[in-house]
Amino acid sequence: MKTYHSKARIQGSAEGVAYVLGSGHCAARDGLGFDEAMERAGEELRQLADKDCGDGVFAAHLEILEDPMLRESVETHIAEGMADAEACTAACEEICRMFADIDDEYLRARADDVRDVFGRLLRLIEGREDRSFEDMPDAAVIVADNINPSDTALMDLDRVAAFVTSKGSSTSHVCIIAAGRGIAAAVGVDACTDIRNGARVLIDSESSSIIEDPDSETLEQFRRRALKRKSIRECFDGIKLMCNAGSVEDVERAIRAGAAGIGLFRSEFIYMAGTRLPDEEEQYSVYAAAAELCGARPLTIRTLDIGADKGLPYMTLPAEENPNLGIRGIRFCLKNPELFKTQLRAILRASARGKVKIMLPMVCLREEIVRTRTLLEECMRELDERALPYNKDIELGIMIETPAAVLEASELAELCSFFSIGTNDLSQYIMAADRGNSACSALCDYRHPAVLKAISMTVEAAHQHGIECGMCGEMASDSSQASLLKSLGLDYLSVNRLD
Ligand code: PEP
Ligand code: MG
């Protein structure tokens, strides 16, 4: 038994058989000139991007390949007298050096993409075939110094249990691809290629270790823990699983557990934690940290949802006879546009750091989305004046948690990019039963046929309009309802916890 440790956090746990990658995985063929190699690489990447087998990675690689800077840089070296392969290596190092100076871990990791594109060109110029993974065992633990998206595209990922590499960081593509597919990943593992090909290997995120040839006691303990851990994943097998979060720590934990993204970030927790309203900078630092942890996975930030049972300790909200039917969620934000705009600007700024989406709570009317868009556009103009970056195509979606939103789902779908069903409030409002009143708890039940009908109607309307529909209320975390949830046609579930 031998133990290895990862410098980064291990993503997920797994047991499998080591498949150590070396140069023996390449075969030879005739080499190509630079121009032909560019053309062939373009064809290969277009095919891979069409198959969409790399979570959008290959479309990004195609952009890198087609960037005039790449061709110019190689051709300058060729004109200076370098051979094609040598010119590619020199150009690759030059471009990667530019990334190395960037003070942003996510962008720095993009140098790996540049290396992967040049690796493809070099393989074609030198006449090497792609790696072949024909002799890969089932439940393979792929061990290598580095694993490129081009390698993962050639593997049958259903047969991969884990990736273990000596290079890379938690924002490397291998981690992103692994997380999206529920594959464990351990990067920054010193001397991992010493692992014997064919050895039994455990990847243990709890002890942050990789164990080669475990003894029977270690193996038994690991399997016992795995049985407990698997239940939510196994129950929901086949559905994309995201997580709900209320803090950066929650996001970190979710990503470590292999979540495909954050389906609901309850931003009100940031407001509730302080002694005054958080300003734009304070909010931005939280959202940006969460966005960076998510990398290429979505971070769905729900805008401030206060009112009813959720108050702010430092702010007295107007007394209401029926607060559950009063000024809460989007109604409160639209009544306080400056407060709302502070949050929208912070979210927009974080959208330059990851795949951030905006989600509005308690929507009933088309007008609520239209007015939010107007405020969002004002915020974009204000950020332009301050020369701050943001994603101008940021997705705006809504929670479906009121009967009006269900009945108007088709009309609302025309105005937004996604739906997420909040079964906690949807059950309360459909059943007219206060979710906080224990005397009504039998009534406020998402398993009631009326609630289930509302969910089906929502999913159908979303799909008719070509937008995604997920679920983020408590029902999504109820593994006893797994077969019902699978039959509802939801695009993803956002669960409370995956670990
Ligand atoms: C819901 O209503 O289902 C939901 C997810 O939102 P919250 O519980 O925060 O109101
Ligand atoms: Mg709700």
XYZ file of N, CA and C in Angstrom, residues 211-375:
495
model
N -4.582 6.289 -2.812
C -3.965 5.108 -2.203
C -3.802 4.022 -3.266
N -2.552 3.610 -3.467
C -2.251 2.550 -4.442
C -2.188 1.221 -3.686
N -2.797 0.179 -4.259
C -2.814 -1.151 -3.623
C -3.241 -1.083 -2.154
N -4.458 -0.625 -1.851
C -4.887 -0.510 -0.447
C -4.945 -1.890 0.223
N -4.680 -1.930 1.538
C -4.830 -3.226 2.220
C -6.325 -3.461 2.454
N -6.663 -4.681 2.887
C -8.086 -5.039 2.908
C -8.879 -4.172 3.896
N -8.247 -3.789 5.003
C -8.978 -2.975 5.988
C -9.294 -1.584 5.413
N -8.292 -0.964 4.753
C -8.490 0.373 4.156
C -9.577 0.307 3.086
N -9.510 -0.749 2.271
C -10.477 -0.907 1.179
C -11.894 -1.055 1.728
N -12.026 -1.841 2.776
C -13.346 -2.076 3.353
C -13.936 -0.796 3.955
N -13.095 -0.067 4.677
C -13.551 1.204 5.273
C -13.988 2.181 4.195
N -13.184 2.262 3.132
C -13.470 3.189 2.032
C -14.814 2.823 1.388
N -15.003 1.521 1.159
C -16.251 1.086 0.504
C -17.466 1.351 1.387
N -17.301 1.183 2.691
C -18.421 1.447 3.601
C -18.827 2.927 3.518
N -17.816 3.788 3.510
C -18.114 5.230 3.422
C -18.738 5.560 2.062
N -18.250 4.902 1.013
C -18.738 5.168 -0.345
C -20.219 4.815 -0.465
N -20.626 3.723 0.200
C -22.028 3.299 0.139
C -22.945 4.398 0.654
N -22.541 5.013 1.784
C -23.355 6.080 2.381
C -23.398 7.282 1.449
N -22.196 7.633 0.924
C -22.049 8.845 0.128
C -22.832 8.771 -1.178
N -22.905 7.552 -1.714
C -23.468 7.413 -3.052
C -24.956 7.666 -3.105
N -25.649 7.512 -1.947
C -27.093 7.406 -2.068
C -27.742 8.487 -2.932
N -27.389 9.783 -2.723
C -28.104 10.812 -3.488
C -27.746 10.733 -4.971
N -26.481 10.491 -5.264
C -26.049 10.368 -6.664
C -26.727 9.183 -7.337
N -26.755 8.045 -6.619
C -27.322 6.848 -7.228
C -28.808 7.010 -7.456
N -29.476 7.597 -6.459
C -30.926 7.753 -6.593
C -31.257 8.620 -7.801
N -30.440 9.656 -8.033
C -30.739 10.601 -9.112
C -29.914 10.331 -10.363
N -29.414 9.116 -10.486
C -28.573 8.755 -11.623
C -29.266 9.164 -12.936
N -28.578 9.843 -13.808
C -29.167 10.232 -15.101
C -29.664 11.657 -15.124
N -29.761 12.335 -13.975
C -30.191 13.742 -13.965
C -28.997 14.614 -13.602
N -28.883 15.772 -14.281
C -27.801 16.694 -13.949
C -28.043 17.244 -12.533
N -27.018 17.175 -11.686
C -27.184 17.632 -10.305
C -26.368 18.887 -10.022
N -27.064 19.944 -9.643
C -26.391 21.161 -9.196
C -26.642 21.261 -7.684
N -26.090 22.309 -7.069
C -26.293 22.476 -5.627
C -26.855 23.846 -5.303
N -27.546 23.924 -4.179
C -27.955 25.214 -3.626
C -26.833 25.700 -2.712
N -26.679 27.024 -2.600
C -25.617 27.562 -1.753
C -26.065 28.889 -1.173
N -25.442 29.236 -0.022
C -25.748 30.531 0.587
C -24.471 31.282 0.945
N -23.319 30.706 0.564
C -22.041 31.338 0.907
C -20.968 30.779 -0.021
N -19.813 31.442 -0.004
C -18.692 30.954 -0.822
C -18.268 29.561 -0.338
N -18.336 29.337 0.985
C -17.951 28.023 1.533
C -18.866 26.934 0.973
N -20.159 27.250 0.896
C -21.089 26.257 0.332
C -20.724 25.947 -1.118
N -20.344 27.000 -1.863
C -20.008 26.797 -3.283
C -18.785 25.886 -3.373
N -17.816 26.177 -2.536
C -16.583 25.385 -2.552
C -16.896 23.909 -2.265
N -17.711 23.699 -1.283
C -18.070 22.343 -0.892
C -18.816 21.622 -2.027
N -19.740 22.360 -2.664
C -20.534 21.769 -3.745
C -19.635 21.368 -4.916
N -18.718 22.241 -5.261
C -17.842 21.960 -6.408
C -16.936 20.783 -6.067
N -16.467 20.762 -4.823
C -15.617 19.647 -4.393
C -16.380 18.326 -4.480
N -17.684 18.384 -4.213
C -18.486 17.152 -4.242
C -18.908 16.782 -5.668
N -18.502 17.600 -6.648
C -18.779 17.244 -8.044
C -20.061 17.833 -8.605
N -20.600 18.904 -8.001
C -21.826 19.517 -8.535
C -21.571 20.071 -9.938
N -22.605 20.019 -10.785
C -22.465 20.546 -12.154
C -22.611 22.063 -12.165
N -22.767 22.669 -10.999
C -22.904 24.121 -10.914
C -23.734 24.473 -9.693
N -24.003 25.762 -9.527
C -24.865 26.212 -8.428
C -26.193 26.629 -9.065
N -27.243 25.890 -8.733
C -28.549 26.165 -9.329
C -29.314 27.237 -8.578
N -28.899 27.507 -7.346
C -29.544 28.558 -6.537
C -28.528 29.082 -5.536
N -28.111 30.331 -5.714
C -27.272 30.989 -4.703
C -28.187 31.974 -4.002
N -28.516 31.663 -2.728
C -29.466 32.507 -1.993
C -28.729 33.751 -1.501
N -28.803 34.844 -2.286
C -27.980 36.018 -1.983
C -28.430 36.726 -0.707
N -29.650 36.459 -0.242
C -30.107 37.178 0.961
C -29.247 36.873 2.182
N -28.547 35.708 2.159
C -27.698 35.382 3.314
C -26.581 36.405 3.483
N -26.129 36.980 2.371
C -25.065 37.998 2.468
C -25.647 39.241 3.149
N -26.894 39.533 2.816
C -27.550 40.701 3.415
C -27.862 40.473 4.884
N -28.181 39.217 5.219
C -28.598 38.914 6.601
C -27.398 38.871 7.543
N -26.207 38.583 6.983
C -25.028 38.369 7.833
C -24.505 39.657 8.459
N -24.723 40.823 7.820
C -24.096 42.060 8.287
C -24.970 42.888 9.208
N -24.483 44.093 9.492
C -25.244 44.996 10.355
C -25.792 46.171 9.541
N -25.536 46.140 8.227
C -26.077 47.161 7.318
C -26.121 46.532 5.920
N -26.714 47.247 4.976
C -26.791 46.694 3.612
C -25.386 46.536 3.035
N -25.063 45.394 2.416
C -23.733 45.246 1.825
C -23.602 46.140 0.591
N -22.467 46.837 0.441
C -22.322 47.713 -0.731
C -21.896 46.885 -1.953
N -21.744 47.577 -3.089
C -21.443 46.876 -4.348
C -20.135 46.080 -4.248
N -19.096 46.711 -3.659
C -17.779 46.046 -3.572
C -17.874 44.780 -2.739
N -18.571 44.886 -1.587
C -18.667 43.725 -0.696
C -19.398 42.571 -1.405
N -20.458 42.919 -2.098
C -21.193 41.859 -2.796
C -20.364 41.290 -3.935
N -19.700 42.197 -4.671
C -18.896 41.749 -5.804
C -17.841 40.736 -5.348
N -17.194 41.015 -4.211
C -16.107 40.109 -3.813
C -16.664 38.716 -3.511
N -17.870 38.637 -2.955
C -18.466 37.316 -2.688
C -18.853 36.622 -4.001
N -19.559 37.351 -4.864
C -20.022 36.720 -6.114
C -18.837 36.324 -7.003
N -17.812 37.182 -7.047
C -16.654 36.884 -7.915
C -15.926 35.649 -7.393
N -15.774 35.540 -6.052
C -15.089 34.357 -5.493
C -15.898 33.104 -5.830
N -17.222 33.210 -5.706
C -18.071 32.044 -6.011
C -17.971 31.698 -7.498
N -17.962 32.731 -8.357
C -17.895 32.502 -9.814
C -16.580 31.819 -10.174
N -15.507 32.250 -9.559
C -14.213 31.638 -9.884
C -14.165 30.189 -9.433
N -14.770 29.896 -8.285
C -14.796 28.504 -7.836
C -15.587 27.637 -8.814
N -16.627 28.226 -9.395
C -17.463 27.454 -10.329
C -16.776 27.262 -11.675
N -15.859 28.142 -12.030
C -15.169 28.008 -13.323
C -16.160 28.047 -14.467
N -16.186 26.981 -15.279
C -17.084 26.967 -16.441
C -18.492 26.504 -16.076
N -18.697 26.138 -14.799
C -20.036 25.699 -14.391
C -20.894 26.902 -14.030
N -22.209 26.822 -14.228
C -23.038 27.989 -13.922
C -23.119 28.315 -12.427
N -23.160 29.605 -12.158
C -23.442 30.101 -10.805
C -24.710 30.935 -10.944
N -25.818 30.409 -10.437
C -27.103 31.080 -10.600
C -27.389 31.901 -9.347
N -27.225 33.214 -9.454
C -27.409 34.065 -8.272
C -28.853 34.549 -8.245
N -29.550 34.170 -7.187
C -30.919 34.663 -7.040
C -30.836 36.033 -6.385
N -31.531 36.983 -6.988
C -31.495 38.334 -6.431
C -32.253 38.343 -5.100
N -31.985 39.384 -4.335
C -32.463 39.469 -2.948
C -33.924 39.025 -2.791
N -34.106 38.012 -1.940
C -35.450 37.483 -1.710
C -35.791 37.686 -0.237
N -36.186 38.914 0.117
C -36.621 39.131 1.508
C -38.103 39.506 1.529
N -38.595 39.612 2.742
C -40.037 39.795 2.917
C -40.576 38.502 3.482
N -41.826 38.498 3.902
C -42.458 37.332 4.545
C -41.596 36.850 5.707
N -41.140 35.572 5.668
C -40.388 35.036 6.812
C -38.944 35.517 6.851
N -38.462 36.158 5.774
C -37.047 36.550 5.732
C -36.892 38.061 5.890
N -36.409 38.483 7.058
C -36.200 39.911 7.293
C -34.722 40.239 7.339
N -34.413 41.537 7.421
C -33.029 41.959 7.617
C -32.947 42.591 8.994
N -31.971 42.171 9.840
C -31.946 42.628 11.231
C -31.862 44.148 11.367
N -31.255 44.828 10.380
C -31.009 46.272 10.499
C -32.030 47.100 9.721
N -33.075 46.469 9.208
C -33.996 47.214 8.353
C -35.424 46.841 8.765
N -36.214 47.846 9.093
C -37.587 47.529 9.464
C -38.449 47.576 8.207
N -38.998 46.435 7.868
C -39.868 46.392 6.684
C -41.267 46.825 7.109
N -42.001 47.485 6.214
C -43.352 47.926 6.592
C -44.200 46.739 7.067
N -44.968 46.977 8.153
C -45.815 45.892 8.671
C -46.884 45.540 7.639
N -47.147 44.268 7.504
C -48.159 43.831 6.522
C -49.094 42.837 7.195
N -50.350 42.863 6.801
C -51.339 41.927 7.348
C -51.005 40.500 6.929
N -50.606 40.355 5.666
C -50.330 39.038 5.096
C -48.966 39.041 4.413
N -47.887 39.023 5.177
C -46.566 39.200 4.557
C -46.233 38.186 3.459
N -46.778 36.972 3.576
C -46.512 35.986 2.510
C -47.106 36.412 1.180
N -48.123 37.255 1.268
C -48.763 37.743 0.039
C -48.406 39.212 -0.180
N -47.334 39.647 0.466
C -47.010 41.073 0.424
C -45.809 41.398 -0.429
N -45.039 42.395 0.077
C -43.930 42.929 -0.713
C -42.696 42.082 -0.439
N -42.544 40.986 -1.153
C -41.365 40.127 -0.978
C -40.705 39.862 -2.333
N -39.471 39.377 -2.275
C -38.761 38.997 -3.510
C -38.656 40.134 -4.495
N -39.008 39.847 -5.740
C -38.846 40.842 -6.814
C -39.694 42.099 -6.555
N -40.806 41.930 -5.843
C -41.664 43.102 -5.561
C -40.898 44.099 -4.700
N -40.195 43.582 -3.676
C -39.413 44.446 -2.795
C -38.294 45.137 -3.594
N -37.606 44.375 -4.436
C -36.471 44.945 -5.186
C -36.939 46.040 -6.143
N -38.058 45.812 -6.808
C -38.526 46.830 -7.763
C -39.048 48.075 -7.042
N -39.436 47.921 -5.788
C -39.854 49.092 -5.003
C -38.642 49.848 -4.464
N -37.472 49.211 -4.493
C -36.237 49.820 -3.977
C -35.163 49.745 -5.068
N -35.373 50.493 -6.173
C -34.514 50.285 -7.349
C -33.025 50.559 -7.105
N -32.681 51.508 -6.223
C -31.248 51.783 -6.013
C -30.581 50.593 -5.313
N -31.285 50.063 -4.318
C -30.776 48.870 -3.617
C -30.623 47.703 -4.616
N -31.617 47.546 -5.480
C -31.614 46.460 -6.466
C -30.458 46.655 -7.452
N -30.279 47.909 -7.887
C -29.222 48.174 -8.878
C -27.831 47.912 -8.289
N -27.662 48.194 -7.004
C -26.360 47.904 -6.373
C -26.063 46.414 -6.526
N -27.091 45.593 -6.270
C -26.875 44.149 -6.403
C -26.644 43.748 -7.861
N -27.436 44.311 -8.767
C -27.284 43.933 -10.185
C -25.894 44.293 -10.711
N -25.370 45.470 -10.286
C -24.021 45.854 -10.746
C -22.973 44.868 -10.198
N -23.134 44.477 -8.941
C -22.168 43.528 -8.345
C -22.224 42.191 -9.092
N -23.442 41.747 -9.415
C -23.572 40.457 -10.129
C -22.977 40.586 -11.533
N -23.297 41.715 -12.205
C -22.770 41.917 -13.563
C -21.250 41.884 -13.563
N -20.640 42.565 -12.580
C -19.175 42.596 -12.535
C -18.619 41.184 -12.323
N -19.307 40.395 -11.495
C -18.838 39.009 -11.265
C -18.987 38.165 -12.525
N -19.876 38.599 -13.442
C -20.090 37.803 -14.663
C -18.860 37.820 -15.558
N -17.915 38.743 -15.272
C -16.656 38.733 -16.047
C -15.704 37.669 -15.490
N -16.080 37.049 -14.362
C -15.168 36.100 -13.713
C -15.654 34.655 -13.808
N -16.778 34.414 -14.450
C -17.284 33.038 -14.540
C -18.626 33.036 -15.245
N -19.312 31.863 -15.175
C -20.572 31.717 -15.908
C -21.734 32.085 -14.985
N -21.891 33.374 -14.745
C -22.885 33.853 -13.780
C -24.247 34.054 -14.466
N -25.297 33.603 -13.798
C -26.665 33.847 -14.289
C -27.438 34.582 -13.200
N -28.451 35.330 -13.620
C -29.291 36.052 -12.654
C -30.655 35.357 -12.589
N -31.173 35.187 -11.374
C -32.495 34.543 -11.237
C -33.370 35.391 -10.310
N -34.587 35.650 -10.755
C -35.489 36.517 -9.984
C -36.493 35.672 -9.190
N -36.680 35.978 -7.897
C -37.642 35.218 -7.085
C -39.040 35.820 -7.119
N -40.042 34.973 -6.911
C -41.423 35.418 -6.688
C -42.051 36.156 -7.867
N -41.628 35.798 -9.069
C -42.165 36.507 -10.239
C -43.619 36.091 -10.491
N -44.463 37.076 -10.790
C -45.855 36.808 -11.184
C -46.148 37.396 -12.564
N -45.459 38.504 -12.895
C -45.845 39.292 -14.066
C -44.728 39.428 -15.088
N -45.102 39.551 -16.353
C -44.117 39.850 -17.408
C -43.412 41.161 -17.088
N -44.206 42.111 -16.608
C -43.679 43.439 -16.345
C -42.497 43.416 -15.365
N -42.519 42.448 -14.435
C -41.412 42.380 -13.457
C -40.094 42.047 -14.151
N -40.182 41.213 -15.181
C -38.953 40.869 -15.920
C -38.532 42.065 -16.775
N -39.526 42.700 -17.416
C -39.220 43.840 -18.300
C -38.566 44.958 -17.494
N -39.134 45.253 -16.322
C -38.566 46.345 -15.509
C -37.166 45.980 -15.003
N -36.965 44.699 -14.694
C -35.614 44.284 -14.262
C -34.623 44.471 -15.406
N -35.046 44.105 -16.621
C -34.136 44.268 -17.774
C -33.754 45.728 -17.962
N -34.733 46.624 -17.771
C -34.440 48.059 -17.927
C -33.379 48.481 -16.910
N -33.540 48.022 -15.662
C -32.563 48.374 -14.620
C -31.196 47.758 -14.944
